């Protein structure tokens, strides 16, 4: 008979989780703020880059999207190296190198150099996001991952709020010491990421066992609770070794890839082109544009957190995800039909819907995947899905250059959002069974001594590797 395993919500585990939310989750939040600012700040520099470097709308969109090509190519290898070197070393490396490349963007002098540096930024950042998602699977019970993922992803919304006024103010440093405003923006924001990389090395631990800020009881109980969830999943799928490639060929994985691809198309189309859409209002300074661009993302921050709490409390991941995608698509459609000021309000709805979709989405594959293949599988979903970040700005750039308007692109986002919402209905799990399990996790039932509690997230699965029952 297996040894007794502490309940996931025992005092020691809850104490450990609280400490993780105080120390680790805020650190990842700040990292994602810096990451997102360095990734999307070119949206604010678009007009100045076009004037100073000679970028066309299509060239800007293509260069913005090149980041995601590099990201997709190097993400899975990056996460393999994460497992080899550990989260502490590898996440530090990622941060410092992306900060260095982001800083070098200040010296762009040609279209070709713009392309090269955007590609290198993707190489440097590859692996960051799935590394954090995988980190949560090894440090938190499933019932807490939705909230942690939501807080982490609120970093992108916060970055969008900060990036507007900050980048707008830095762009107005035009002429100081003979440099353009966009050069100051890239340089200052890039250097911040480099400095933050050294802070990460000081405070991050690779494994629960390495955390000196947890007591021995907390470390033992937390590790046992997480292992119990993994053993439960492995037991339901059978005792045979799970083939990575067999799991990655699962139809559910193909759905994960498509849905996340659609989410990223919507998010990055809005992110890269929102400054230009707001600028169409007319009569605004760079700083005023930055302030208005922050409004939709400020609305999204609250929506992301509330949706994450509801998701964890009810376990109904799939319906919440579908509703978020519908809201995002409806918001972009409405933005096409109304005046610019009302269009900004509609884009607030779109930002809330699409931003909320991402953290809710990730709770589904997190609970579906066997921990033995979680890191490469998450990396694959993220890297292929992030190709949407290439498609979105490239397509928007071509549409704007051909029509002189972003209307066609916004209509396309509406279609993508609605199709993704329909696709969510084909996912298994994320429904009523998850709610029941979430309630059981909040109030564990009495169990036979020496047995582990049933803490398996998601819907009940069949015995076949990589499959799940509805």
Short mmCIF file of C-alpha atoms in Angstrom, two decimals:
data_model
loop_
_atom_site.label_atom_id
_atom_site.label_comp_id
_atom_site.label_asym_id
_atom_site.label_seq_id
_atom_site.Cartn_x
_atom_site.Cartn_y
_atom_site.Cartn_z
CA UNK A 1 0.00 0.00 0.00
CA UNK A 2 1.45 3.43 -0.87
CA UNK A 3 2.50 5.79 1.87
CA UNK A 4 0.05 8.41 3.02
CA UNK A 5 0.08 11.59 0.99
CA UNK A 6 -0.89 14.94 2.58
CA UNK A 7 -4.10 16.44 1.25
CA UNK A 8 -3.47 19.23 -1.28
CA UNK A 9 -5.29 21.69 0.96
CA UNK A 10 -3.67 20.69 4.24
CA UNK A 11 -2.30 23.58 6.38
CA UNK A 12 1.29 22.93 5.31
CA UNK A 13 0.40 22.97 1.60
CA UNK A 14 -1.79 26.05 1.94
CA UNK A 15 1.02 27.82 3.81
CA UNK A 16 3.49 26.91 1.06
CA UNK A 17 1.09 28.10 -1.64
CA UNK A 18 0.62 31.45 0.13
CA UNK A 19 4.38 31.94 0.24
CA UNK A 20 4.69 31.10 -3.46
CA UNK A 21 2.04 33.68 -4.25
CA UNK A 22 3.95 36.26 -2.22
CA UNK A 23 7.43 35.55 -3.59
CA UNK A 24 7.41 33.71 -6.92
CA UNK A 25 4.17 34.75 -8.64
CA UNK A 26 4.85 38.52 -8.26
CA UNK A 27 8.37 37.98 -9.64
CA UNK A 28 6.98 36.27 -12.73
CA UNK A 29 4.40 39.04 -13.01
CA UNK A 30 7.13 41.73 -13.17
CA UNK A 31 9.13 39.61 -15.61
CA UNK A 32 6.14 39.34 -17.93
CA UNK A 33 5.57 43.11 -17.72
CA UNK A 34 9.13 43.70 -18.94
CA UNK A 35 8.82 40.91 -21.51
CA UNK A 36 5.63 42.25 -23.01
CA UNK A 37 6.81 45.85 -23.11
CA UNK A 38 9.96 44.86 -25.02
CA UNK A 39 7.94 42.70 -27.39
CA UNK A 40 5.21 45.17 -28.37
CA UNK A 41 6.76 48.62 -27.93
CA UNK A 42 7.41 48.79 -31.68
CA UNK A 43 3.69 49.47 -32.06
CA UNK A 44 4.26 52.88 -30.50
CA UNK A 45 7.38 53.55 -32.58
CA UNK A 46 5.66 52.61 -35.85
CA UNK A 47 5.20 56.10 -37.28
CA UNK A 48 8.67 57.31 -36.29
CA UNK A 49 10.34 54.16 -37.59
CA UNK A 50 8.52 54.52 -40.87
CA UNK A 51 9.76 58.10 -41.19
CA UNK A 52 13.36 57.59 -39.97
CA UNK A 53 14.14 54.09 -41.26
CA UNK A 54 11.86 54.02 -44.30
CA UNK A 55 9.53 51.19 -43.26
CA UNK A 56 6.32 50.67 -45.20
CA UNK A 57 3.20 49.39 -43.40
CA UNK A 58 3.78 45.93 -44.89
CA UNK A 59 7.47 45.93 -43.90
CA UNK A 60 6.57 46.98 -40.36
CA UNK A 61 3.99 44.20 -40.06
CA UNK A 62 6.39 41.61 -41.46
CA UNK A 63 9.20 42.70 -39.11
CA UNK A 64 6.86 42.72 -36.12
CA UNK A 65 5.82 39.17 -37.01
CA UNK A 66 9.35 37.83 -37.56
CA UNK A 67 9.72 37.71 -33.79
CA UNK A 68 7.21 34.88 -33.67
CA UNK A 69 8.86 32.84 -36.40
CA UNK A 70 12.06 32.74 -34.35
CA UNK A 71 10.03 32.10 -31.21
CA UNK A 72 8.34 29.08 -32.79
CA UNK A 73 11.60 27.62 -34.12
CA UNK A 74 13.57 27.89 -30.88
CA UNK A 75 10.92 27.43 -28.20
CA UNK A 76 10.91 23.64 -27.90
CA UNK A 77 14.75 23.41 -27.83
CA UNK A 78 14.74 26.17 -25.22
CA UNK A 79 12.41 24.20 -22.98
CA UNK A 80 14.51 21.07 -23.36
CA UNK A 81 17.46 23.12 -22.10
CA UNK A 82 15.27 24.39 -19.25
CA UNK A 83 14.94 20.83 -18.00
CA UNK A 84 18.71 20.39 -18.25
CA UNK A 85 19.91 23.62 -16.62
CA UNK A 86 16.98 24.38 -14.31
CA UNK A 87 14.56 27.31 -14.18
CA UNK A 88 16.86 29.61 -12.19
CA UNK A 89 19.71 29.60 -14.73
CA UNK A 90 17.62 29.34 -17.87
CA UNK A 91 15.05 32.03 -17.08
CA UNK A 92 17.89 34.37 -16.08
CA UNK A 93 19.62 33.69 -19.41
CA UNK A 94 16.40 34.36 -21.30
CA UNK A 95 15.81 37.69 -19.57
CA UNK A 96 19.32 39.08 -19.96
CA UNK A 97 19.64 38.14 -23.63
CA UNK A 98 16.22 39.48 -24.61
CA UNK A 99 16.99 42.71 -22.73
CA UNK A 100 20.26 43.07 -24.64
CA UNK A 101 18.56 42.58 -28.03
CA UNK A 102 15.70 44.93 -27.06
CA UNK A 103 18.31 47.56 -26.18
CA UNK A 104 20.02 47.07 -29.55
CA UNK A 105 16.74 48.03 -31.27
CA UNK A 106 17.71 51.61 -30.45
CA UNK A 107 20.37 51.40 -33.16
CA UNK A 108 18.17 50.19 -36.06
CA UNK A 109 19.26 51.98 -39.22
CA UNK A 110 17.72 49.98 -42.05
CA UNK A 111 14.84 47.69 -42.89
CA UNK A 112 17.20 44.70 -42.94
CA UNK A 113 18.57 45.50 -39.48
CA UNK A 114 15.00 45.84 -38.20
CA UNK A 115 14.21 42.36 -39.51
CA UNK A 116 17.36 40.83 -38.01
CA UNK A 117 16.87 42.30 -34.54
CA UNK A 118 13.21 41.33 -34.39
CA UNK A 119 14.19 37.77 -35.31
CA UNK A 120 16.95 37.74 -32.67
CA UNK A 121 14.50 39.04 -30.07
CA UNK A 122 12.34 36.00 -30.78
CA UNK A 123 15.36 33.71 -30.41
CA UNK A 124 16.25 35.31 -27.06
CA UNK A 125 12.71 35.20 -25.64
CA UNK A 126 11.92 31.68 -26.87
CA UNK A 127 10.92 29.46 -23.98
CA UNK A 128 10.03 32.15 -21.44
CA UNK A 129 6.27 31.75 -21.36
CA UNK A 130 6.04 27.93 -21.41
CA UNK A 131 8.88 27.78 -18.87
CA UNK A 132 6.74 29.74 -16.41
CA UNK A 133 3.64 27.66 -17.16
CA UNK A 134 5.66 24.47 -16.63
CA UNK A 135 7.12 25.96 -13.43
CA UNK A 136 3.60 26.31 -12.04
CA UNK A 137 2.88 22.62 -12.75
CA UNK A 138 5.85 21.68 -10.52
CA UNK A 139 5.22 24.22 -7.75
CA UNK A 140 1.43 24.50 -7.36
CA UNK A 141 -1.51 22.08 -7.03
CA UNK A 142 -3.94 22.22 -9.93
CA UNK A 143 -6.60 24.06 -7.92
CA UNK A 144 -4.25 27.06 -7.59
CA UNK A 145 -2.74 27.15 -11.08
CA UNK A 146 -5.61 29.01 -12.72
CA UNK A 147 -5.24 31.89 -10.26
CA UNK A 148 -1.44 31.89 -10.57
CA UNK A 149 -1.61 31.80 -14.37
CA UNK A 150 -4.12 34.64 -14.34
CA UNK A 151 -1.93 36.79 -12.10
CA UNK A 152 1.07 36.02 -14.32
CA UNK A 153 -0.82 36.87 -17.50
CA UNK A 154 -2.12 40.05 -15.90
CA UNK A 155 1.48 41.14 -16.44
CA UNK A 156 0.79 41.49 -20.16
CA UNK A 157 -2.31 43.58 -19.46
CA UNK A 158 -0.39 45.68 -16.95
CA UNK A 159 2.43 46.05 -19.45
CA UNK A 160 -0.05 47.24 -22.05
CA UNK A 161 -1.34 49.84 -19.58
CA UNK A 162 2.18 50.93 -18.63
CA UNK A 163 3.60 50.74 -22.14
CA UNK A 164 1.21 53.35 -23.51
CA UNK A 165 2.01 56.31 -21.24
CA UNK A 166 5.64 55.22 -20.73
CA UNK A 167 6.43 54.72 -24.40
CA UNK A 168 4.51 57.87 -25.31
CA UNK A 169 6.57 59.89 -22.81
CA UNK A 170 9.86 58.36 -24.01
CA UNK A 171 8.96 59.07 -27.63
CA UNK A 172 8.73 62.74 -26.68
CA UNK A 173 12.43 62.68 -25.67
CA UNK A 174 13.11 63.37 -29.35
CA UNK A 175 16.34 65.33 -29.83
CA UNK A 176 17.84 64.81 -26.36
CA UNK A 177 21.61 64.21 -26.77
CA UNK A 178 21.01 63.98 -30.51
CA UNK A 179 18.86 60.82 -30.37
CA UNK A 180 15.35 60.13 -31.61
CA UNK A 181 12.50 59.46 -29.20
CA UNK A 182 12.08 55.87 -30.41
CA UNK A 183 15.78 55.24 -29.70
CA UNK A 184 15.37 56.38 -26.09
CA UNK A 185 12.29 54.18 -25.75
CA UNK A 186 14.02 51.00 -26.93
CA UNK A 187 17.20 51.68 -24.95
CA UNK A 188 15.62 52.47 -21.56
CA UNK A 189 13.03 49.70 -21.69
CA UNK A 190 15.65 47.14 -22.82
CA UNK A 191 18.16 48.03 -20.10
CA UNK A 192 15.45 47.54 -17.46
CA UNK A 193 15.04 43.91 -18.57
CA UNK A 194 18.77 43.26 -18.32
CA UNK A 195 18.86 44.57 -14.74
CA UNK A 196 15.76 42.55 -13.85
CA UNK A 197 17.50 39.40 -15.10
CA UNK A 198 20.07 39.67 -12.31
CA UNK A 199 17.28 40.16 -9.75
CA UNK A 200 15.61 36.96 -11.01
CA UNK A 201 18.81 34.99 -10.44
CA UNK A 202 18.90 36.18 -6.84
CA UNK A 203 15.31 35.29 -5.90
CA UNK A 204 14.25 32.34 -8.09
CA UNK A 205 14.67 28.64 -7.20
CA UNK A 206 14.52 25.78 -9.68
CA UNK A 207 12.90 23.14 -7.45
CA UNK A 208 10.65 23.09 -4.40
CA UNK A 209 13.46 21.29 -2.55
CA UNK A 210 15.79 24.27 -3.15
CA UNK A 211 13.47 26.85 -1.57
CA UNK A 212 15.11 27.90 1.72
CA UNK A 213 12.12 30.19 2.37
CA UNK A 214 9.84 27.13 2.80
CA UNK A 215 9.93 24.96 5.91
CA UNK A 216 10.81 21.28 5.57
CA UNK A 217 7.20 20.32 6.27
CA UNK A 218 5.93 22.74 3.62
CA UNK A 219 8.38 21.43 1.01
CA UNK A 220 7.59 17.80 1.75
CA UNK A 221 3.82 18.30 1.81
CA UNK A 222 3.73 20.44 -1.33
CA UNK A 223 5.92 18.05 -3.33
CA UNK A 224 3.83 15.09 -2.17
CA UNK A 225 0.55 16.79 -3.11
CA UNK A 226 1.78 17.64 -6.61
CA UNK A 227 3.23 14.15 -7.09
CA UNK A 228 -0.10 12.66 -5.96
CA UNK A 229 -1.90 14.55 -8.73
CA UNK A 230 0.60 13.29 -11.29
CA UNK A 231 0.35 9.69 -10.04
CA UNK A 232 -3.44 9.93 -10.26
CA UNK A 233 -3.23 11.10 -13.87
CA UNK A 234 -0.66 8.44 -14.72
CA UNK A 235 -2.81 5.78 -13.06
CA UNK A 236 -5.87 6.75 -15.07
CA UNK A 237 -3.83 6.59 -18.28
CA UNK A 238 -2.21 3.28 -17.43
CA UNK A 239 1.21 2.39 -16.11
CA UNK A 240 2.96 2.13 -19.47
CA UNK A 241 5.38 4.86 -20.48
CA UNK A 242 3.70 7.71 -22.33
CA UNK A 243 5.19 8.48 -25.73
CA UNK A 244 5.70 12.19 -26.24
CA UNK A 245 5.03 11.93 -29.95
CA UNK A 246 1.91 9.81 -29.46
CA UNK A 247 0.50 12.40 -27.08
CA UNK A 248 1.44 15.30 -29.35
CA UNK A 249 -0.42 13.58 -32.21
CA UNK A 250 -3.60 13.46 -30.12
CA UNK A 251 -6.57 15.27 -31.78
CA UNK A 252 -7.00 17.21 -28.54
CA UNK A 253 -3.48 18.58 -28.98
CA UNK A 254 -4.40 19.74 -32.49
CA UNK A 255 -7.36 21.59 -31.00
CA UNK A 256 -5.07 23.17 -28.40
CA UNK A 257 -2.75 24.34 -31.17
CA UNK A 258 -5.54 25.87 -33.27
CA UNK A 259 -7.35 27.59 -30.39
CA UNK A 260 -4.20 29.14 -28.99
CA UNK A 261 -3.15 30.16 -32.52
CA UNK A 262 -6.48 31.98 -32.90
CA UNK A 263 -6.13 33.66 -29.51
CA UNK A 264 -2.68 34.94 -30.43
CA UNK A 265 -3.84 36.24 -33.81
CA UNK A 266 -6.48 38.32 -32.05
CA UNK A 267 -4.25 39.52 -29.21
CA UNK A 268 -1.32 40.64 -31.32
CA UNK A 269 -3.40 42.20 -34.06
CA UNK A 270 -5.04 44.42 -31.44
CA UNK A 271 -1.74 45.01 -29.60
CA UNK A 272 0.40 46.06 -32.57
CA UNK A 273 -2.24 48.14 -34.33
CA UNK A 274 -4.19 49.67 -31.45
CA UNK A 275 -1.90 52.76 -31.32
CA UNK A 276 -2.57 53.42 -35.01
CA UNK A 277 -6.31 52.87 -34.55
CA UNK A 278 -6.36 55.34 -31.64
CA UNK A 279 -4.24 57.81 -33.60
CA UNK A 280 -6.97 57.84 -36.27
CA UNK A 281 -9.11 59.79 -33.79
CA UNK A 282 -6.91 62.74 -34.72
CA UNK A 283 -5.39 65.74 -32.91
CA UNK A 284 -3.57 63.68 -30.26
CA UNK A 285 0.06 63.86 -29.10
CA UNK A 286 2.19 60.72 -28.67
CA UNK A 287 1.61 60.84 -24.92
CA UNK A 288 -2.17 61.23 -25.31
CA UNK A 289 -2.26 58.30 -27.74
CA UNK A 290 -0.34 56.27 -25.16
CA UNK A 291 -2.83 57.15 -22.43
CA UNK A 292 -5.82 56.16 -24.56
CA UNK A 293 -4.17 52.93 -25.70
CA UNK A 294 -3.85 51.99 -22.02
CA UNK A 295 -7.60 52.13 -21.43
CA UNK A 296 -8.61 48.81 -23.10
CA UNK A 297 -5.79 46.96 -21.35
CA UNK A 298 -6.68 48.52 -18.00
CA UNK A 299 -10.17 47.09 -18.41
CA UNK A 300 -8.63 43.73 -19.37
CA UNK A 301 -6.58 43.46 -16.14
CA UNK A 302 -9.67 43.26 -13.94
CA UNK A 303 -11.41 40.91 -16.35
CA UNK A 304 -8.46 38.50 -16.39
CA UNK A 305 -8.30 38.27 -12.60
CA UNK A 306 -12.06 37.87 -12.12
CA UNK A 307 -12.27 35.21 -14.82
CA UNK A 308 -9.36 33.31 -13.26
CA UNK A 309 -11.04 33.28 -9.85
CA UNK A 310 -14.36 32.13 -11.32
CA UNK A 311 -12.55 29.46 -13.33
CA UNK A 312 -10.80 28.07 -10.26
CA UNK A 313 -13.91 28.24 -8.11
CA UNK A 314 -16.31 26.58 -10.55
CA UNK A 315 -13.93 24.44 -12.62
CA UNK A 316 -15.90 25.41 -15.75
CA UNK A 317 -12.90 26.25 -17.91
CA UNK A 318 -14.42 25.52 -21.30
CA UNK A 319 -17.63 27.61 -21.09
CA UNK A 320 -15.69 30.59 -19.71
CA UNK A 321 -13.12 30.32 -22.51
CA UNK A 322 -15.81 30.17 -25.19
CA UNK A 323 -17.65 33.17 -23.71
CA UNK A 324 -14.42 35.19 -23.61
CA UNK A 325 -13.70 34.49 -27.28
CA UNK A 326 -17.23 35.46 -28.28
CA UNK A 327 -16.90 38.72 -26.33
CA UNK A 328 -13.59 39.46 -28.07
CA UNK A 329 -15.03 38.82 -31.51
CA UNK A 330 -18.11 40.92 -30.77
CA UNK A 331 -15.95 43.79 -29.57
CA UNK A 332 -13.88 43.91 -32.75
CA UNK A 333 -17.02 43.72 -34.89
CA UNK A 334 -18.59 46.61 -32.99
CA UNK A 335 -15.39 48.66 -33.42
CA UNK A 336 -15.91 48.51 -37.19
CA UNK A 337 -19.50 49.77 -37.03
CA UNK A 338 -19.23 52.81 -34.72
CA UNK A 339 -17.34 56.13 -34.56
CA UNK A 340 -13.65 56.20 -33.43
CA UNK A 341 -14.46 57.16 -29.82
CA UNK A 342 -17.15 54.50 -29.48
CA UNK A 343 -14.80 52.19 -31.35
CA UNK A 344 -12.30 52.62 -28.53
CA UNK A 345 -14.99 51.47 -26.08
CA UNK A 346 -15.70 48.46 -28.30
CA UNK A 347 -12.00 47.62 -28.32
CA UNK A 348 -12.14 47.63 -24.52
CA UNK A 349 -14.63 44.75 -24.79
CA UNK A 350 -12.39 43.03 -27.35
CA UNK A 351 -9.30 43.39 -25.13
CA UNK A 352 -11.18 42.04 -22.11
CA UNK A 353 -12.38 39.03 -24.09
CA UNK A 354 -9.14 38.11 -25.81
CA UNK A 355 -6.92 38.79 -22.78
CA UNK A 356 -9.16 36.65 -20.59
CA UNK A 357 -9.03 33.80 -23.09
CA UNK A 358 -5.31 33.15 -22.71
CA UNK A 359 -5.06 32.30 -18.97
CA UNK A 360 -8.29 30.31 -19.04
CA UNK A 361 -7.04 28.35 -22.05
CA UNK A 362 -3.80 27.34 -20.33
CA UNK A 363 -5.57 25.71 -17.38
CA UNK A 364 -7.03 23.11 -19.78
CA UNK A 365 -3.81 21.63 -21.28
CA UNK A 366 -2.10 21.97 -17.88
CA UNK A 367 -4.56 19.53 -16.34
CA UNK A 368 -4.77 17.36 -19.46
CA UNK A 369 -1.05 16.71 -20.03
CA UNK A 370 1.00 14.06 -18.28
CA UNK A 371 3.79 15.79 -16.34
CA UNK A 372 6.37 13.59 -18.09
CA UNK A 373 5.74 15.36 -21.39
CA UNK A 374 4.31 18.64 -20.07
CA UNK A 375 7.33 20.85 -20.79
CA UNK A 376 7.78 20.00 -24.50
CA UNK A 377 4.02 19.79 -25.10
CA UNK A 378 3.38 23.20 -23.55
CA UNK A 379 6.29 24.58 -25.55
CA UNK A 380 4.83 23.14 -28.75
CA UNK A 381 1.39 24.63 -28.10
CA UNK A 382 2.92 28.00 -27.29
CA UNK A 383 5.38 28.07 -30.18
CA UNK A 384 2.91 26.98 -32.87
CA UNK A 385 0.17 29.12 -31.36
CA UNK A 386 2.48 32.12 -31.29
CA UNK A 387 2.77 31.92 -35.06
CA UNK A 388 -0.50 33.80 -34.83
CA UNK A 389 1.69 36.68 -33.73
CA UNK A 390 3.35 36.53 -37.15
CA UNK A 391 0.14 36.16 -39.11
CA UNK A 392 -1.69 38.99 -37.33
CA UNK A 393 0.65 41.99 -37.87
CA UNK A 394 1.66 40.77 -41.32
CA UNK A 395 -1.95 40.44 -42.48
CA UNK A 396 -2.93 43.75 -40.86
CA UNK A 397 -0.02 45.48 -42.59
CA UNK A 398 -0.98 44.11 -45.98
CA UNK A 399 -4.63 45.03 -45.47
CA UNK A 400 -3.78 48.58 -44.39
CA UNK A 401 -1.36 49.06 -47.28
CA UNK A 402 -3.92 47.78 -49.78
CA UNK A 403 -6.99 49.58 -48.42
CA UNK A 404 -5.63 52.44 -46.32
CA UNK A 405 -7.79 51.22 -43.42
CA UNK A 406 -7.75 48.64 -40.60
CA UNK A 407 -11.45 47.82 -41.03
CA UNK A 408 -10.81 44.63 -43.00
CA UNK A 409 -8.39 43.40 -40.36
CA UNK A 410 -10.91 43.98 -37.56
CA UNK A 411 -13.58 42.04 -39.45
CA UNK A 412 -11.09 39.19 -39.83
CA UNK A 413 -10.51 39.19 -36.07
CA UNK A 414 -14.23 38.85 -35.51
CA UNK A 415 -14.35 35.73 -37.66
CA UNK A 416 -11.29 34.24 -35.93
CA UNK A 417 -12.78 34.85 -32.49
CA UNK A 418 -16.10 33.22 -33.31
CA UNK A 419 -14.47 30.19 -34.99
CA UNK A 420 -12.20 29.67 -31.98
CA UNK A 421 -15.21 29.84 -29.63
CA UNK A 422 -16.94 27.12 -31.65
CA UNK A 423 -13.78 25.01 -31.55
CA UNK A 424 -13.71 25.18 -27.75
CA UNK A 425 -16.93 23.16 -27.73
CA UNK A 426 -14.95 20.22 -29.18
CA UNK A 427 -12.50 20.16 -26.27
CA UNK A 428 -13.04 17.41 -23.72
CA UNK A 429 -13.09 18.41 -20.07
CA UNK A 430 -13.34 21.92 -18.73
CA UNK A 431 -17.01 21.43 -17.82
CA UNK A 432 -19.24 20.19 -15.04
CA UNK A 433 -16.91 17.43 -13.86
CA UNK A 434 -14.21 20.02 -13.18
CA UNK A 435 -16.60 21.99 -11.01
CA UNK A 436 -17.33 18.92 -8.91
CA UNK A 437 -13.63 18.23 -8.49
CA UNK A 438 -12.95 21.85 -7.59
CA UNK A 439 -15.58 21.65 -4.84
CA UNK A 440 -14.09 18.44 -3.52
CA UNK A 441 -10.67 20.08 -3.43
CA UNK A 442 -12.06 22.94 -1.32
CA UNK A 443 -13.65 20.49 1.14
CA UNK A 444 -11.76 17.16 1.04
CA UNK A 445 -13.87 14.17 2.00
CA UNK A 446 -12.76 11.63 4.56
CA UNK A 447 -10.59 8.94 3.03
CA UNK A 448 -9.02 5.67 3.96
CA UNK A 449 -5.66 6.09 5.77
CA UNK A 450 -2.69 5.52 3.49
CA UNK A 451 -4.45 6.53 0.29
CA UNK A 452 -4.11 9.68 -1.75
CA UNK A 453 -7.11 11.99 -2.26
CA UNK A 454 -8.71 12.24 -5.67
CA UNK A 455 -7.29 15.56 -6.82
CA UNK A 456 -7.13 14.89 -10.52
CA UNK A 457 -8.05 18.08 -12.42
CA UNK A 458 -10.31 18.13 -15.42
CA UNK A 459 -12.78 15.54 -16.58
CA UNK A 460 -12.38 11.81 -16.10
CA UNK A 461 -10.04 10.27 -18.64
CA UNK A 462 -9.91 6.95 -20.37
CA UNK A 463 -7.01 4.58 -20.05
CA UNK A 464 -5.54 5.54 -23.44
CA UNK A 465 -2.55 7.89 -23.37
CA UNK A 466 -3.39 11.40 -24.42
CA UNK A 467 -7.16 11.00 -24.42
CA UNK A 468 -9.86 12.44 -22.20
CA UNK A 469 -13.50 11.69 -21.70
CA UNK A 470 -16.04 14.46 -21.92
#
